[in-house]
Coordinates of C-alpha atoms and ligand atoms in Angstrom, one line a residue:
M1 CA 0.0 0.0 0.0
T2 CA 1.0 3.6 0.0
S3 CA 3.6 4.0 2.6
P4 CA 4.2 7.4 4.1
E5 CA 6.8 7.9 1.4
G6 CA 4.1 7.3 -1.1
N7 CA 5.5 4.2 -2.9
T8 CA 2.6 2.3 -4.4
K9 CA 2.7 -1.4 -3.8
V10 CA -0.5 -2.9 -5.3
L11 CA -3.0 -3.6 -2.6
E12 CA -4.5 -7.0 -2.6
K13 CA -8.2 -7.3 -2.8
R14 CA -9.8 -8.2 0.6
T15 CA -12.2 -11.0 1.1
Q16 CA -15.7 -10.4 2.3
K17 CA -17.6 -12.6 4.8
K18 CA -20.7 -14.1 3.3
D19 CA -22.9 -13.5 6.3
G20 CA -21.2 -10.5 8.0
L21 CA -22.9 -8.0 10.2
L22 CA -23.4 -5.6 7.3
A23 CA -24.3 -8.1 4.6
G24 CA -26.2 -6.4 1.8
K25 CA -25.7 -2.9 3.3
R26 CA -24.3 0.1 1.5
G27 CA -22.7 3.2 2.9
I28 CA -20.4 6.2 2.3
V29 CA -17.2 6.9 4.2
F30 CA -16.0 10.5 4.6
G31 CA -12.5 11.2 5.9
V32 CA -10.0 8.6 4.5
A33 CA -6.7 10.5 4.0
N34 CA -4.4 7.5 3.9
D35 CA -4.1 3.9 5.1
H36 CA -3.5 5.1 8.7
S37 CA -6.8 7.0 8.9
L38 CA -9.4 5.8 11.4
A39 CA -11.9 6.1 8.5
W40 CA -9.8 3.6 6.5
H41 CA -9.6 1.1 9.4
C42 CA -13.4 1.4 9.7
A43 CA -13.9 0.9 6.0
K44 CA -11.8 -2.3 5.8
M45 CA -13.8 -3.8 8.7
L46 CA -17.2 -2.7 7.3
Y47 CA -16.2 -4.2 3.9
D48 CA -15.1 -7.5 5.5
E49 CA -18.5 -7.6 7.3
G50 CA -20.3 -7.5 3.9
A51 CA -20.8 -3.8 3.2
E52 CA -20.5 -2.1 -0.1
L53 CA -18.7 1.2 0.3
A54 CA -18.5 4.6 -1.4
F55 CA -15.7 7.1 -0.6
T56 CA -15.0 10.7 -1.1
Y57 CA -11.7 12.5 -0.6
Q58 CA -11.0 16.1 0.0
G59 CA -8.7 17.2 -2.8
E60 CA -6.9 16.3 -5.9
N61 CA -3.7 15.5 -4.1
L62 CA -5.4 12.7 -2.1
E63 CA -6.7 10.9 -5.2
R64 CA -3.7 8.8 -5.8
R65 CA -3.8 7.6 -2.2
I66 CA -7.5 6.9 -2.0
K67 CA -8.1 5.2 -5.4
P68 CA -6.0 2.0 -4.6
L69 CA -7.5 1.8 -1.1
A70 CA -11.0 2.0 -2.5
E71 CA -10.2 -0.6 -5.2
S72 CA -9.0 -3.0 -2.6
V73 CA -12.5 -3.0 -1.1
N74 CA -14.1 -3.2 -4.5
S75 CA -15.7 0.3 -4.1
P76 CA -17.9 1.3 -7.1
F77 CA -17.9 5.0 -6.1
V78 CA -15.0 7.3 -5.4
D79 CA -15.4 11.0 -5.8
M80 CA -13.6 14.2 -4.9
C81 CA -15.6 16.3 -2.5
D82 CA -14.5 19.2 -0.3
L83 CA -17.1 19.1 2.5
G84 CA -16.4 22.7 3.1
N85 CA -18.3 23.4 -0.1
D86 CA -22.1 22.8 -0.3
E87 CA -22.1 22.6 -4.1
Q88 CA -19.5 19.8 -4.0
I89 CA -21.5 17.9 -1.4
D90 CA -24.7 18.3 -3.5
K91 CA -22.8 17.0 -6.6
S92 CA -21.3 14.0 -4.9
F93 CA -24.7 13.0 -3.5
S94 CA -26.5 13.3 -6.8
K95 CA -23.8 11.2 -8.4
L96 CA -24.2 8.7 -5.6
A97 CA -28.0 8.6 -6.1
E98 CA -27.5 7.7 -9.8
K99 CA -25.4 4.7 -8.7
W100 CA -27.4 3.6 -5.6
E101 CA -31.1 4.0 -4.9
T102 CA -30.7 3.6 -1.2
I103 CA -27.9 3.7 1.3
D104 CA -27.8 2.3 4.8
F105 CA -25.0 4.2 6.6
V106 CA -22.6 7.1 6.7
V107 CA -19.2 7.2 8.4
H108 CA -18.1 10.8 9.1
A109 CA -14.4 11.0 10.2
V110 CA -13.6 14.6 9.2
A111 CA -11.9 17.4 11.2
F112 CA -9.7 20.4 10.5
A113 CA -8.4 23.3 12.4
N114 CA -5.5 25.6 11.5
R115 CA -2.2 24.2 12.9
E116 CA -1.6 27.6 14.7
D117 CA -4.9 27.1 16.6
L118 CA -3.8 23.7 18.0
E119 CA -1.0 25.3 20.1
G120 CA -0.7 28.2 22.5
R121 CA -3.7 29.7 24.2
F122 CA -7.3 29.0 23.2
V123 CA -8.1 32.6 24.0
D124 CA -6.0 33.7 21.0
T125 CA -8.2 31.8 18.5
S126 CA -9.2 34.1 15.6
R127 CA -12.7 34.4 14.3
D128 CA -11.6 32.8 11.0
G129 CA -9.9 30.0 12.7
F130 CA -12.9 29.3 14.9
K131 CA -15.3 29.4 11.9
L132 CA -13.1 27.0 9.9
A133 CA -12.7 24.5 12.7
L134 CA -16.4 24.4 13.5
D135 CA -17.5 24.5 9.8
V136 CA -15.3 21.5 8.8
S137 CA -15.3 19.5 12.0
A138 CA -18.9 20.0 13.2
Y139 CA -21.2 21.5 10.5
T140 CA -20.2 18.9 7.9
L141 CA -22.0 16.2 9.9
T142 CA -25.3 18.0 9.5
A143 CA -24.5 18.8 5.9
V144 CA -23.9 15.2 4.9
T145 CA -26.7 13.9 7.1
R146 CA -29.3 16.1 5.4
R147 CA -28.2 14.8 1.9
A148 CA -28.0 11.2 3.0
L149 CA -31.5 11.2 4.5
P150 CA -33.5 10.9 1.3
L151 CA -31.3 7.9 0.3
M152 CA -31.9 6.2 3.7
K153 CA -35.3 4.8 2.5
N154 CA -35.0 1.7 4.8
G155 CA -33.7 3.7 7.7
G156 CA -30.0 4.0 8.5
S157 CA -27.2 4.6 10.8
I158 CA -24.8 7.5 10.9
V159 CA -21.5 7.5 13.0
T160 CA -19.1 10.3 13.5
L161 CA -15.7 10.3 15.4
T162 CA -15.1 12.6 18.3
Y163 CA -12.6 13.1 21.1
Y164 CA -12.5 13.6 24.9
G165 CA -11.3 17.2 24.3
A166 CA -15.0 18.0 23.7
E167 CA -15.8 17.2 27.3
K168 CA -12.7 18.3 29.3
V169 CA -9.8 20.5 28.6
V170 CA -6.9 18.8 26.8
P171 CA -3.8 20.9 26.4
N172 CA -3.5 22.3 22.8
Y173 CA -6.7 20.7 21.5
N174 CA -8.2 24.2 21.9
V175 CA -10.7 25.2 19.2
M176 CA -11.0 21.5 18.1
G177 CA -12.4 20.8 21.6
V178 CA -15.1 23.4 21.0
A179 CA -15.7 22.0 17.5
K180 CA -16.1 18.5 18.9
A181 CA -18.4 19.8 21.6
A182 CA -20.6 21.2 18.8
L183 CA -20.3 17.9 16.9
E184 CA -21.5 15.9 19.9
A185 CA -24.4 18.3 20.5
S186 CA -25.2 17.9 16.8
V187 CA -25.3 14.2 17.2
Q188 CA -28.1 14.6 19.8
Y189 CA -30.1 17.1 17.8
L190 CA -29.8 15.0 14.6
A191 CA -30.7 11.8 16.5
A192 CA -33.8 13.5 17.8
D193 CA -34.8 14.8 14.4
L194 CA -34.2 11.6 12.5
G195 CA -35.5 8.9 14.8
Q196 CA -38.9 9.2 13.1
D197 CA -37.1 8.3 9.8
K198 CA -35.5 5.2 11.5
V199 CA -32.1 6.8 11.2
R200 CA -29.8 6.6 14.2
V201 CA -27.0 9.0 14.8
N202 CA -24.1 8.2 17.2
A203 CA -20.5 9.1 17.9
V204 CA -17.4 7.1 18.8
S205 CA -15.0 9.0 21.1
A206 CA -11.6 7.5 20.3
G207 CA -8.6 7.7 22.5
P208 CA -5.5 9.3 20.8
V209 CA -4.2 7.3 17.8
K210 CA -1.1 8.1 15.6
T211 CA -2.6 9.1 12.3
L212 CA -2.0 11.9 9.8
A213 CA -4.2 14.1 12.0
A214 CA -1.8 13.6 14.9
K215 CA 1.3 14.2 12.9
G216 CA 3.5 17.0 14.1
I217 CA 1.2 17.9 17.1
S218 CA 3.6 18.9 19.8
G219 CA 3.4 16.7 22.8
F220 CA 1.5 13.9 21.1
G221 CA 4.0 11.3 22.0
E222 CA 3.8 12.4 25.6
M223 CA 0.0 12.1 25.5
L224 CA 0.3 8.5 24.3
K225 CA 2.7 7.7 27.2
L226 CA 0.4 9.4 29.7
V227 CA -2.6 7.3 28.5
E228 CA -0.6 4.2 28.7
A229 CA 0.4 5.0 32.3
K230 CA -3.0 6.1 33.5
A231 CA -5.8 4.4 31.5
P232 CA -7.6 1.6 33.2
L233 CA -6.5 -0.8 30.5
R234 CA -2.9 0.6 30.7
R235 CA -2.4 1.0 27.0
N236 CA -3.5 3.0 24.1
V237 CA -6.5 2.1 21.9
Q238 CA -5.9 0.5 18.5
Q239 CA -7.4 1.6 15.3
D240 CA -9.3 -1.7 14.9
E241 CA -10.9 -1.3 18.3
V242 CA -12.4 2.0 17.1
A243 CA -13.5 0.3 13.9
K244 CA -15.2 -2.4 15.9
S245 CA -17.4 0.0 17.8
V246 CA -18.3 1.9 14.6
L247 CA -19.2 -1.5 13.1
Y248 CA -21.4 -2.2 16.1
L249 CA -23.2 1.2 15.8
L250 CA -23.8 0.7 12.1
S251 CA -25.1 -2.8 12.5
D252 CA -28.4 -4.1 13.8
L253 CA -26.7 -5.0 17.1
A254 CA -27.2 -1.3 18.0
S255 CA -30.8 -1.0 16.7
G256 CA -31.9 0.6 20.0
V257 CA -29.0 3.0 20.3
T258 CA -29.2 6.7 19.1
G259 CA -27.8 10.0 20.2
E260 CA -25.0 8.2 22.1
V261 CA -21.3 8.8 22.4
I262 CA -19.4 5.6 23.0
H263 CA -15.9 6.0 24.5
V264 CA -13.3 3.7 23.0
D265 CA -10.4 5.0 25.0
C266 CA -9.2 2.1 27.2
G267 CA -11.2 3.8 30.0
Y268 CA -9.2 7.0 30.2
S269 CA -12.3 9.3 30.3
I270 CA -13.7 7.7 33.4
L271 CA -10.8 9.0 35.5
G272 CA -11.3 12.0 37.8
M273 CA -7.6 12.2 38.4
Ligands
0WE1 O1 -9.2 15.5 16.4 C1 -8.0 15.2 16.4 C2 -7.1 15.9 15.4 C3 -7.8 16.9 14.5 C4 -7.0 17.8 13.7 C5 -5.6 17.6 13.5 C6 -4.9 18.5 12.8 C7 -3.4 18.4 12.6 C8 -2.9 19.1 11.3 C9 -7.5 18.9 13.2 N1 -6.9 19.8 12.4 C10 -5.5 19.6 12.2 N2 -4.9 20.5 11.5 C11 -3.6 20.4 11.0 O2 -3.0 21.3 10.4 N3 -7.5 14.4 17.3 C12 -8.4 13.8 18.3 C13 -6.1 14.1 17.4 C14 -5.5 15.1 18.3 O3 -5.1 16.4 17.8 C15 -4.6 17.1 18.9 C16 -4.7 16.3 20.0 C17 -5.2 15.0 19.7 C18 -5.5 13.9 20.6 C19 -4.2 18.4 18.9 C20 -3.7 18.9 20.1 C21 -3.8 18.1 21.3 C22 -4.2 16.8 21.3

């Protein structure tokens, strides 16, 4: 696969279970940036469990990374879509609607804040930095949910990824914490709206994981060490463990669960000190 250096070994096709938890279901995954992405770990597991997957990627320079990944899970739909742009979201969903009459799920694993807003003091966040972080990291859930809804003719399940920095102050997470708080509140309001359409909306709050989103964040290595020392399970969470909870929420196993945030963090968030 595409290593961080970008060399392209051909990815082998994965094999799908015959009677997986998502057999016969179709969904779209937002937020695959590379093969380390939580969104990609989710996608692989959802595929193995029988799902058919569509993908979008944010910009041209990601295309050469996403295409081989999507091919390895036999995806019939890969489209460029900047979720910061309503016209692009509309276009992607109308193209998707030409391919599929119905979808069953959405995975939203999208966040962005300016690097300069993920260090120093939160009080210094600019209006533009605040707007950008909340637009990309929180509003996009509502934007894609609204367009997915007409395709969820048999009901559906929507899962987004969040982080503990929404609930408590995590050093340097800053405006992303405020954005994730808005995202988690959005999950509740969307869940309340869409229950009548048999659409569930939930979030998985993942412990810190080394992905592109964590790269270059000062003190990230120390955070991982702290979690390892303090978390009830005395280790960091693995990408596949996050994926397993996403799978659960998308599957019929979670048919009675909506508006929920499930922490997949080795227990870190239960600690008072
Ligand atoms: O939600 C996130 C990361 C989101 C993120 C990461 C970046 C890095 C590159 C959003 N925007 C950007 N913008 C960039 O330019 N996490 C849960 C991972 C994360 O990020 C942190 C963390 C943790 C944990 C930032 C500061 C402190 C802790």
